[in-house]
Short mmCIF file of C-alpha atoms in Angstrom, two decimals:
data_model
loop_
_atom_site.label_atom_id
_atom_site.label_comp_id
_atom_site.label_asym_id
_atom_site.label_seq_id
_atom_site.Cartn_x
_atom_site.Cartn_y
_atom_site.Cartn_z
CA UNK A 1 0.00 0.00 0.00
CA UNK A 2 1.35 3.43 -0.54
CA UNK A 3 1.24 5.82 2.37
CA UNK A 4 1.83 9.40 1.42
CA UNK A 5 2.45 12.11 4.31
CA UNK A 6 1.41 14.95 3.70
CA UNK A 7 2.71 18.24 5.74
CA UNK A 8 4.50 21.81 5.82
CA UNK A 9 4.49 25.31 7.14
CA UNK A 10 1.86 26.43 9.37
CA UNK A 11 -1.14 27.62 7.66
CA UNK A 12 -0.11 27.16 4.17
CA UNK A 13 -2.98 23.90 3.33
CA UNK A 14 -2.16 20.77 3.87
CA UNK A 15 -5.80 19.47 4.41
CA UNK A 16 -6.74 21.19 1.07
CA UNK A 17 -3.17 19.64 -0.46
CA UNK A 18 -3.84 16.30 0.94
CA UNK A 19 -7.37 15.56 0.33
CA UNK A 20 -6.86 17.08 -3.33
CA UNK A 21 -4.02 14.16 -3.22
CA UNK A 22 -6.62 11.47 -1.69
CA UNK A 23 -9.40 12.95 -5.11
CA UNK A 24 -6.03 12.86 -7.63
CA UNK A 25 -5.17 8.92 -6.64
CA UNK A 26 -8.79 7.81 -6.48
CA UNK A 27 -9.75 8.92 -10.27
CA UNK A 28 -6.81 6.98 -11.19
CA UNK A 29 -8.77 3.53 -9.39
CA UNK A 30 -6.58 3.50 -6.23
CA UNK A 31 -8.79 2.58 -3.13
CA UNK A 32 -7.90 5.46 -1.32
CA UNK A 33 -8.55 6.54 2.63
CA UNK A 34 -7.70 10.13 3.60
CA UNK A 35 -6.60 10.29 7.49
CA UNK A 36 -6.73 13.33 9.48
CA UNK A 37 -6.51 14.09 13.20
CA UNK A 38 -7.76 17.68 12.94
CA UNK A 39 -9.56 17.96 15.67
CA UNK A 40 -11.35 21.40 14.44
CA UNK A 41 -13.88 20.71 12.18
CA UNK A 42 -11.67 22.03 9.15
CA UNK A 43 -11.55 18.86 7.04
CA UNK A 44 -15.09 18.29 7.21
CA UNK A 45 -15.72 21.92 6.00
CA UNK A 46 -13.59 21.46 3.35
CA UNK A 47 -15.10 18.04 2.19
CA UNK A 48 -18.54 19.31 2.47
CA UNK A 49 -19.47 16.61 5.01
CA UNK A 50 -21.01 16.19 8.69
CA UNK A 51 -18.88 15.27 11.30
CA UNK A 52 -17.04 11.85 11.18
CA UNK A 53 -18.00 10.17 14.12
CA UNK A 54 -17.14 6.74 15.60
CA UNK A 55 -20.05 4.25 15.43
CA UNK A 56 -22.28 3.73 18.97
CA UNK A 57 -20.30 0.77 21.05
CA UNK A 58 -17.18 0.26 18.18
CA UNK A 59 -14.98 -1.11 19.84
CA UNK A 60 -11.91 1.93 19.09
CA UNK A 61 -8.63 0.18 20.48
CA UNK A 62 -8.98 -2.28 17.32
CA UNK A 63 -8.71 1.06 14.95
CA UNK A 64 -8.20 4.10 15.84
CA UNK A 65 -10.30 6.00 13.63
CA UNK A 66 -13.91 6.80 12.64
CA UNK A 67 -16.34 4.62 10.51
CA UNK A 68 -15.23 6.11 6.65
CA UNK A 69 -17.03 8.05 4.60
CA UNK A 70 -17.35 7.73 1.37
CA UNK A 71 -16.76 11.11 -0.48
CA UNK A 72 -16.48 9.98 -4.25
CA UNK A 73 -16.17 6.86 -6.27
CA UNK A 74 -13.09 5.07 -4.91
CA UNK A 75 -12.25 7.42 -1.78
CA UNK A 76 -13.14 7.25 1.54
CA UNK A 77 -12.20 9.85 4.51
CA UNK A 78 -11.83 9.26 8.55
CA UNK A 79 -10.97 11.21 11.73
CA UNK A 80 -8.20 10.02 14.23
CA UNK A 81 -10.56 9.44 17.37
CA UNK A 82 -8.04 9.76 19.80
CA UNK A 83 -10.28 9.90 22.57
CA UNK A 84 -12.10 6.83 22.06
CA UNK A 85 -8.92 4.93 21.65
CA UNK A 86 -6.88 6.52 24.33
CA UNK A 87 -10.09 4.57 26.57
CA UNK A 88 -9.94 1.90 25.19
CA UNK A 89 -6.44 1.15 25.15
CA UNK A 90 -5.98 2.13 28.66
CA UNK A 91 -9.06 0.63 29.78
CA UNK A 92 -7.52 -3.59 28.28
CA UNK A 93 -4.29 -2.47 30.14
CA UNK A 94 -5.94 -1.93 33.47
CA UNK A 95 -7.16 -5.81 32.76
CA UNK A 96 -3.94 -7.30 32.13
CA UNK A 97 -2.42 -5.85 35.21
CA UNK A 98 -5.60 -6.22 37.15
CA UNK A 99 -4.13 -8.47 39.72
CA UNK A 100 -0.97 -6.34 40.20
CA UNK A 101 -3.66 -3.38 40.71
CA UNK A 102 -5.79 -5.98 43.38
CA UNK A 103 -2.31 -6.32 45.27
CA UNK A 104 -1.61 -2.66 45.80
CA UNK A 105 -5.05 -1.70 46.61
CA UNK A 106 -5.23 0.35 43.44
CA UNK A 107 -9.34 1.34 42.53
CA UNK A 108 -9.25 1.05 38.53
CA UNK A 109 -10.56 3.80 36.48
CA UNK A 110 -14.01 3.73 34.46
CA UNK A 111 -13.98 4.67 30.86
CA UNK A 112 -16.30 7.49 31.06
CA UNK A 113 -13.44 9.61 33.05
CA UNK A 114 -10.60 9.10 30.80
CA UNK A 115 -9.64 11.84 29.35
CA UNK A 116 -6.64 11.53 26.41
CA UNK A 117 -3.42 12.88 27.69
CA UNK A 118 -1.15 15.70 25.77
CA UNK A 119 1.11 13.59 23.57
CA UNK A 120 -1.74 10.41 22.87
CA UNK A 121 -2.74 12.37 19.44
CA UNK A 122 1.61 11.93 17.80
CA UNK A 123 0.80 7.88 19.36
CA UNK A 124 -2.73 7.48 18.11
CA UNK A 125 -1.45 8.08 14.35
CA UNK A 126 1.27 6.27 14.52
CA UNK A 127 -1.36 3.31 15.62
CA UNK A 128 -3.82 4.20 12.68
CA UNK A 129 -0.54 4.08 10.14
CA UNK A 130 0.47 0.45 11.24
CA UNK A 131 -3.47 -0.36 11.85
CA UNK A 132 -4.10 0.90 7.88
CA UNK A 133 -1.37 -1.92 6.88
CA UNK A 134 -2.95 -4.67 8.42
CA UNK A 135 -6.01 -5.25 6.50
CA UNK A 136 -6.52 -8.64 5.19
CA UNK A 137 -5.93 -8.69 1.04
CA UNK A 138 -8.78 -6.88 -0.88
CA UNK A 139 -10.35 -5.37 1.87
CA UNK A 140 -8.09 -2.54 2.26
CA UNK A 141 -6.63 0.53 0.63
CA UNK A 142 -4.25 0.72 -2.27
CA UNK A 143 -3.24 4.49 -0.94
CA UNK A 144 -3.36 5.67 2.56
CA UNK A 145 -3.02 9.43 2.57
CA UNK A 146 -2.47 11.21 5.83
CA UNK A 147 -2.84 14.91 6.52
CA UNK A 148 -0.30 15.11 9.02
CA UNK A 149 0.56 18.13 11.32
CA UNK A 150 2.87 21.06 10.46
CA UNK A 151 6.04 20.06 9.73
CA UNK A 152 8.14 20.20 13.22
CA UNK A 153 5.33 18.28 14.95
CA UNK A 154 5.87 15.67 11.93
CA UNK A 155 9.44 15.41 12.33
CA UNK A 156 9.39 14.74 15.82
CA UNK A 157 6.30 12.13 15.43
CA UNK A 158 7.98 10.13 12.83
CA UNK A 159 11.02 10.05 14.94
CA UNK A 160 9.31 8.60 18.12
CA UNK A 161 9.09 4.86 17.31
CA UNK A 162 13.01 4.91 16.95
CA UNK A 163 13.39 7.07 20.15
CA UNK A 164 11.12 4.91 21.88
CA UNK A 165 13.05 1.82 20.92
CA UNK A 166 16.29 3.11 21.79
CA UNK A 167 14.62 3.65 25.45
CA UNK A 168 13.02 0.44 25.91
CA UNK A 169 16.52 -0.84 25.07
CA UNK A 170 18.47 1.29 27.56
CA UNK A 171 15.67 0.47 30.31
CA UNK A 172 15.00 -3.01 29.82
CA UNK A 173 17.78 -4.71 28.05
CA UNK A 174 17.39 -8.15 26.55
CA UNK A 175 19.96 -9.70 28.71
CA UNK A 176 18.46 -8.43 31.69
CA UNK A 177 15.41 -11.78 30.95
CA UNK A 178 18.00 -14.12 31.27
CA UNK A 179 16.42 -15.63 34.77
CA UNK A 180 12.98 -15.12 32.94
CA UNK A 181 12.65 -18.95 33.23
CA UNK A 182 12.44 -18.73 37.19
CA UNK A 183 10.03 -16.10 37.25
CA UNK A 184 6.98 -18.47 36.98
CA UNK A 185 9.04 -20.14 39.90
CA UNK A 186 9.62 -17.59 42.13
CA UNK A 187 6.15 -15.97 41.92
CA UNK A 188 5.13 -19.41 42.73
CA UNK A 189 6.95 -18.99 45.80
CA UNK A 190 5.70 -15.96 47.05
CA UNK A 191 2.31 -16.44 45.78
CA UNK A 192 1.91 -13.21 44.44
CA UNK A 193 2.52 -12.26 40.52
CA UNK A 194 5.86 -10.99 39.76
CA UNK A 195 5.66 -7.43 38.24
CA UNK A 196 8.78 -8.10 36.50
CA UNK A 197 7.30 -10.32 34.23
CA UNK A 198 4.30 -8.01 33.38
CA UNK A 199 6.92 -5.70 32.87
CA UNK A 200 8.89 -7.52 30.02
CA UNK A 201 5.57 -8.74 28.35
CA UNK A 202 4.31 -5.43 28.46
CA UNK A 203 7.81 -4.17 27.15
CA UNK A 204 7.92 -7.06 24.17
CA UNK A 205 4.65 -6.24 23.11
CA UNK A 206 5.25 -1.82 22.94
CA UNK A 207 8.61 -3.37 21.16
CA UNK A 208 6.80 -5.63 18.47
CA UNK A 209 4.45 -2.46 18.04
CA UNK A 210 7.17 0.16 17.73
CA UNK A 211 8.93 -1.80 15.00
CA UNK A 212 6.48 -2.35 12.95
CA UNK A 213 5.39 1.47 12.82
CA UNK A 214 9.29 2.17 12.18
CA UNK A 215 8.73 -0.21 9.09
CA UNK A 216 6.23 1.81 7.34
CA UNK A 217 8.00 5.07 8.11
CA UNK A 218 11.31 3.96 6.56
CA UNK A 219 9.09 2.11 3.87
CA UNK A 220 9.71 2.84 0.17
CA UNK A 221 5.87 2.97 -0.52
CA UNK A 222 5.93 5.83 2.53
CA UNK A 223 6.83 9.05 1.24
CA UNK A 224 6.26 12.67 2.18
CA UNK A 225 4.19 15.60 0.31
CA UNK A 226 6.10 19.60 1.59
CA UNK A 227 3.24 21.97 1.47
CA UNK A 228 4.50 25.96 1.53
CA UNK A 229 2.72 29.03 0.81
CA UNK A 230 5.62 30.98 -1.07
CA UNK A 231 7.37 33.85 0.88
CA UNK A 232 10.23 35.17 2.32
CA UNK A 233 9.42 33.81 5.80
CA UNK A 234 8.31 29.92 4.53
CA UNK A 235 11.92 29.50 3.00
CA UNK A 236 13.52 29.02 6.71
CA UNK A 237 10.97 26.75 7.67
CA UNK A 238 11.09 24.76 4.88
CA UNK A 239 14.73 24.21 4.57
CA UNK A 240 14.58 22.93 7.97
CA UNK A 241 11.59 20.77 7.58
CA UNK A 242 13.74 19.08 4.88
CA UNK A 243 16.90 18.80 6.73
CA UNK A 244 15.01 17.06 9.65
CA UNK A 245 13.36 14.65 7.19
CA UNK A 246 16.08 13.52 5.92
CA UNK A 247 17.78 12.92 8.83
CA UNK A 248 15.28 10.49 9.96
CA UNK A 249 15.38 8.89 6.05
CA UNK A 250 11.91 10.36 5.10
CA UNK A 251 11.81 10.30 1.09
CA UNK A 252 10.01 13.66 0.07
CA UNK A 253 8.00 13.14 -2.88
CA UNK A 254 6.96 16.71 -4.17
CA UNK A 255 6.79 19.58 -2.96
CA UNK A 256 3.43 21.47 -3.49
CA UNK A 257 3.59 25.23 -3.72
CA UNK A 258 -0.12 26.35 -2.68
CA UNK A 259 -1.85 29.69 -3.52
CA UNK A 260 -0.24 30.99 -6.17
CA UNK A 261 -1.59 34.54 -6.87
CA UNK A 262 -2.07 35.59 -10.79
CA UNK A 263 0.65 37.20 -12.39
CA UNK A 264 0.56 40.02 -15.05
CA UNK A 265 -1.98 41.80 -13.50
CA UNK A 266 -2.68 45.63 -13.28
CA UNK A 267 -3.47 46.49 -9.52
CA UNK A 268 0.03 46.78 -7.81
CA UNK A 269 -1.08 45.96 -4.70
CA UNK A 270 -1.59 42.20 -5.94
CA UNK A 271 1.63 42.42 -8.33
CA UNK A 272 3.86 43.04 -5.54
CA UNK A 273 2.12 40.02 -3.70
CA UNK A 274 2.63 38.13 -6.64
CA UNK A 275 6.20 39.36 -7.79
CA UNK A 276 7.16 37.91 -3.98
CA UNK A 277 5.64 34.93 -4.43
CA UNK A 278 7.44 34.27 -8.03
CA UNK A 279 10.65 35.14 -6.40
CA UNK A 280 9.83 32.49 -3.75
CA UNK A 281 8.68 30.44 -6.24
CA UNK A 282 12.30 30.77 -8.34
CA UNK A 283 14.28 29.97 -5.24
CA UNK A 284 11.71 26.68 -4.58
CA UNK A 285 12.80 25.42 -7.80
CA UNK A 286 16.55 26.23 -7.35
CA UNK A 287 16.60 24.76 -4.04
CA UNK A 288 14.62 21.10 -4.92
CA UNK A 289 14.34 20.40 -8.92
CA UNK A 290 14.46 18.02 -10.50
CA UNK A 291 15.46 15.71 -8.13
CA UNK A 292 11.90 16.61 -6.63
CA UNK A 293 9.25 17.90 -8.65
CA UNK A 294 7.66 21.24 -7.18
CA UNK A 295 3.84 21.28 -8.32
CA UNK A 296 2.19 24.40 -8.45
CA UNK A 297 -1.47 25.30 -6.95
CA UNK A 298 -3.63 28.07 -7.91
CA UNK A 299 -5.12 30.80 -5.52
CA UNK A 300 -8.94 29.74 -6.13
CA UNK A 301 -10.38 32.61 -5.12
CA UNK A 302 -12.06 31.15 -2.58
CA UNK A 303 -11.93 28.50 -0.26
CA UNK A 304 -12.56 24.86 -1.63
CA UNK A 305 -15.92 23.29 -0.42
CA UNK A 306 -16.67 19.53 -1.13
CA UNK A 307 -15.18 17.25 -3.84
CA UNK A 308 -16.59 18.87 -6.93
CA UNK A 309 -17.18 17.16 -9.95
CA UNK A 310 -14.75 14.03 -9.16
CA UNK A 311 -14.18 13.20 -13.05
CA UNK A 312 -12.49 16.32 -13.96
CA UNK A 313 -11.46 20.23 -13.11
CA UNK A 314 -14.11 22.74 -12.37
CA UNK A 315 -14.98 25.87 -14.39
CA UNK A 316 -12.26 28.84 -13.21
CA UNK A 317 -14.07 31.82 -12.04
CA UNK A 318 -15.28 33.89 -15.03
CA UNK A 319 -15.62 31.11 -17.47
CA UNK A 320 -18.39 29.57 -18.97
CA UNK A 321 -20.54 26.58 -17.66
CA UNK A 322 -21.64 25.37 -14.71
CA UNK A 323 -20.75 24.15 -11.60
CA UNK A 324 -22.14 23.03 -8.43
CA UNK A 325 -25.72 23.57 -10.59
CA UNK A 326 -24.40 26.98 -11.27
CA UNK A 327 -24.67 27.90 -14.70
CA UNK A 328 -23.56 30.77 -16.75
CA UNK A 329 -21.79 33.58 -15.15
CA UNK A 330 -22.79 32.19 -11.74
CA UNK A 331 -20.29 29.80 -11.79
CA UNK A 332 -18.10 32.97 -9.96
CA UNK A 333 -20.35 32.48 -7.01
CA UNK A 334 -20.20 28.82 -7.15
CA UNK A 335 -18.28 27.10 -4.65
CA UNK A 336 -14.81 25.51 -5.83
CA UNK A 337 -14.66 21.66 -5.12
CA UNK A 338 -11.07 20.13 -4.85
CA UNK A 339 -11.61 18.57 -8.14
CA UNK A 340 -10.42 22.13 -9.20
CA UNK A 341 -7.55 20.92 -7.56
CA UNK A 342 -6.25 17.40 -8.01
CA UNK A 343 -5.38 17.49 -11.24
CA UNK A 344 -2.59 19.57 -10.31
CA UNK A 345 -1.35 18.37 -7.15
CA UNK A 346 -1.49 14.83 -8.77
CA UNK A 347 -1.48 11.43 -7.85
CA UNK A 348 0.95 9.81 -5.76
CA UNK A 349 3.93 7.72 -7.74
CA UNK A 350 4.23 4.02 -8.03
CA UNK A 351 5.60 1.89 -5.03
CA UNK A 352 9.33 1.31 -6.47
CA UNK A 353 9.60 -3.08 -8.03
CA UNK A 354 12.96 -2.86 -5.57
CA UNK A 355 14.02 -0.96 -2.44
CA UNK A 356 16.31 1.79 -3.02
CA UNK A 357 20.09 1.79 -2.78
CA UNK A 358 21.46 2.89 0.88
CA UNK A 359 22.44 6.61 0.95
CA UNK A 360 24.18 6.16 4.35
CA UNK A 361 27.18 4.50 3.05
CA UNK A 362 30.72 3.62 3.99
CA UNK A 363 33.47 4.91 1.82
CA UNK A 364 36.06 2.96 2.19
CA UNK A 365 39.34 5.25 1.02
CA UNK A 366 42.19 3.92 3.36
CA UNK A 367 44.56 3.12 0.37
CA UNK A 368 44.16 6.79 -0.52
CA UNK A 369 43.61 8.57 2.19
CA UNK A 370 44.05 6.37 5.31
CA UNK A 371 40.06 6.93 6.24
CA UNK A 372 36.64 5.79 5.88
CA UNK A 373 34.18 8.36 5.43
CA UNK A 374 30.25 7.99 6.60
CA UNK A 375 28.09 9.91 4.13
CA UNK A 376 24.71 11.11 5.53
CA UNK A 377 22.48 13.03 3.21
CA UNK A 378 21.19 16.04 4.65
CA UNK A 379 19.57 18.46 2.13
CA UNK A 380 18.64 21.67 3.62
CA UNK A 381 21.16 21.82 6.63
CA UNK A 382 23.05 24.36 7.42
CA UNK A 383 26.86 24.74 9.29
CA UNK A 384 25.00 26.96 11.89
CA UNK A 385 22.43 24.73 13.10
CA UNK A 386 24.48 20.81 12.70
CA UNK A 387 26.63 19.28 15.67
CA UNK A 388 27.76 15.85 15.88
CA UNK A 389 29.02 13.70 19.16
CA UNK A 390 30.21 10.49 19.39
CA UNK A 391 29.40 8.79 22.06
CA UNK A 392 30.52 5.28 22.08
CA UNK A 393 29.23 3.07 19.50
CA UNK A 394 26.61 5.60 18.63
CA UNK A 395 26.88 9.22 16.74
CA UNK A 396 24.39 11.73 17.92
CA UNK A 397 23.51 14.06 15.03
CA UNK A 398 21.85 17.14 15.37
CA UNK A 399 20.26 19.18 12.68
CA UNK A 400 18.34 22.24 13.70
CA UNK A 401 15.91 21.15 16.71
CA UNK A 402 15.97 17.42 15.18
CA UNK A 403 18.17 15.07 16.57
CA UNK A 404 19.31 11.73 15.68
CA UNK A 405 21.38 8.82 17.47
CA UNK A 406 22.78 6.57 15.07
CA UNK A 407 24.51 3.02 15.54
CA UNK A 408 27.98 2.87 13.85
CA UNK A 409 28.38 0.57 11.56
CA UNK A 410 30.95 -2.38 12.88
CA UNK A 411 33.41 -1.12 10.96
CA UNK A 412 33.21 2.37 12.20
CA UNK A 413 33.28 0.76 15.97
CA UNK A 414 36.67 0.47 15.62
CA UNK A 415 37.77 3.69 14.24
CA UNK A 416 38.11 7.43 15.99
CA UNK A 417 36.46 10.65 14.35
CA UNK A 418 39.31 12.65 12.81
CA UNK A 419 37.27 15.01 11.34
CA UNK A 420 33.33 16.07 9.29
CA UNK A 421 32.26 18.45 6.84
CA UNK A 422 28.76 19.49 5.25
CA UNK A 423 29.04 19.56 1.14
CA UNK A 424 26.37 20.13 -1.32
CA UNK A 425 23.98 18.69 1.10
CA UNK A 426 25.78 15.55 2.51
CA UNK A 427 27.28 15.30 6.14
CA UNK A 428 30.82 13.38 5.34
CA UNK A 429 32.40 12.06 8.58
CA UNK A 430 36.07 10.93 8.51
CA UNK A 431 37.19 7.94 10.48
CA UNK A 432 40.87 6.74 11.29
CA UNK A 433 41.23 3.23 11.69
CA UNK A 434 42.43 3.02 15.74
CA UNK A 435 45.66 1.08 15.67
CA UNK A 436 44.73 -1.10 19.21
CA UNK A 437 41.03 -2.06 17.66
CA UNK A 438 41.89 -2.41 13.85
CA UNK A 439 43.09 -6.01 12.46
CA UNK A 440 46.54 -5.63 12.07
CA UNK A 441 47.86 -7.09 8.35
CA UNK A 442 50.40 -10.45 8.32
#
């Protein structure tokens, strides 16, 4: 199934950009869902819809979003209900570790007064992207696209499976099970459960779970969709958007540049509007093409409302024809669907026949130069904002506010860091082979 994320700067439309995306991949016969966890109301606006609601008595920790609507031939839309499924995943936890909760006196907590926490919403959608890629064969999507928070938020969400990994690791390490086998034993013994062994299940099980998120992040079929509202101030943001994805290995597919004002007009108010946005617009294209395409989005006019004529684009304002069952010059007061739309945000590319090669590779130059240098691709990083510490067998990377710790490879392991520069885009990190570690030659 391919996933496409899509997010960017703060106000500049991703819900328009992504369910446009969700329209553009469902006229081409993809079974397509459209995820949000806007919480606001906005999506539903913008689809032309009533609220999406969970069904009366669904059980919500099996998945984490509303009953789908269906908005079009092919495409289907949901809500995040992170309430619901906050409840109901704390409520089956309280009844695995009821007896642990019967030993210390602990008075479990009804359903009705849970309340979902700051932080459930990043966890909830990382459960609905692992939940989408579970259904059986034929009875789920062929595109999954998610309108994801603004850009920052995203980084840091689709870094928290690794994070979390890395802690679980650190705080419960596998050798530490060793004596699992007298556990049953010793709580025998006592005659009380062991919390121990709750512990580890407990830990296995967020382990199993936090993997397989990690999977479809890092997926090839999982790719990201930039959203930026050209202008001086979006360039920042966007550079660093792109330098944090691709220090967590997120593959950015396009990047969608949304409201684009007409040019060649005579007011100047709106030409010197517009001339900003073009020079925006230039430095978009100098910055990402053609290694990613930037797709360009007209200002409607308006705001879009509801999915339009799902076959093809709608009539501009000023032209002939109808729309919405507008006709003639009415069609300037009709509303503008996201059909108007999808054509030219487009549908999401093929999943790739075979995985893509490695970027984060060893270069092995210790005939010529007596190192090995790490390359780590990190478009939109700057000198200012990038620090690097080893740390044992690990290399902490930071980029901006994103950070990274990254295994060595073995062969780095036994090497010291003799130096690192930032090229073109790639982080090159020198290391000299350490004369008491490296295998010495006969």
């Amino acid at each position: 199934m391919r996933t496409v994320l899509v997010t960017g700067t703060g106000g500049a439309g991703r819900t328009t950009v992504a369910a446009a995306t969700a329209l553009a991949a469902a006229r081409e016969g993809q079974r397509t869902l459209l995820l949000t966890a806007d919480p606001d109301g906005t999506p539903e606006a913008l689809l032309g819809i009533g609220a999406l609601r969970s069904a009366p008595g669904r059980s919500a920790d099996r998945l984490p979003w509303s009953v789908p609507v269906e908005l079009a031939p092919g495409l289907w839309a949901a809500r995040i209900i992170t309430d619901e499924w906050f409840r109901g995943e704390l409520t089956a936890l309280q009844d695995r570790g009821h007896g642990l909760l019967d030993l210390l006196g602990a008075t479990p907590l009804d359903g009705e007064e849970l309340t979902a926490l700051p932080g459930v919403e990043s966890i909830a959608l990382l459960r609905a992207l692992r939940a989408a890629q579970t259904a059986p064969p034929g009875t789920g999507w062929d595109v999954l696209v998610v309108d994801m928070p603004p850009a920052p938020d995203t980084v840091a969400l689709l870094a928290l499976p690794e994070q979390l990994r890395r802690y679980l690791r650190r705080l419960l390490p596998a050798e530490r099970q060793a004596a699992r086998a007298l556990r049953p034993m010793l709580a025998q013994l006592a005659g009380v459960p062991m919390p121990a062994q709750r512990l580890y299940e407990t830990a296995e099980r967020w382990e199993r779970e936090l993997a397989a998120v990690q999977g479809v992040i890092e997926s090839e079929a999982t790719t990201v969709r930039l959203v930026v509202e050209p202008g001086p101030l979006a360039d920042r943001a966007l550079r660093t958007a792109r330098a944090g994805l691709a220090l967590h290995g997120c593959r950015v597919e396009a990047v969608i540049a949304n409201r684009l004002l007409p040019t060649g007009t005579s007011d100047p108010w709106l030409a010197a509007l517009s001339g900003q946005q073009q020079d925006a617009l230039k430095e978009l294209y100098e910055q990402w093409a053609p290694a990613v395409p930037v797709r360009e989005l007209p200002h409607l006019g308006r705001d879009p409302r509801g999915v339009g004529d799902p076959r093809g684009a709608e009539p501009r304002p000023g032209e002939g024809g109808g729309a919405d069952g507008v006709e003639g010059g009415d069609a300037q007061r009709a509303p503008a669907g996201l059909a108007a739309l999808a054509g030219a945000v487009g549908a999401p590319g093929a999943r790739p026949d075979r995985p893509a090669p490695d970027p984060w590779t060893v270069e092995d130059r210790l005939a010529d130069d007596g190192v090995l240098l790490w390359r780590l691709p990190l478009p939109g990083a700057d000198r200012d904002g990038l620090g690097l510490v080893r740390r044992g067998d690990e290399l902490i990377v930071t980029v901006g506010p994103f950070h990274r710790v990254l295994p060595l490879p073995s062969a780095l392991r036994r090497c010291t860091v003799s130096g690192a520069g930032l090229r073109d885009g790639w982080l090159q990190v020198r290391f000299t082979p350490d004369p008491d570690l490296w295998p010495k030659r006969l």
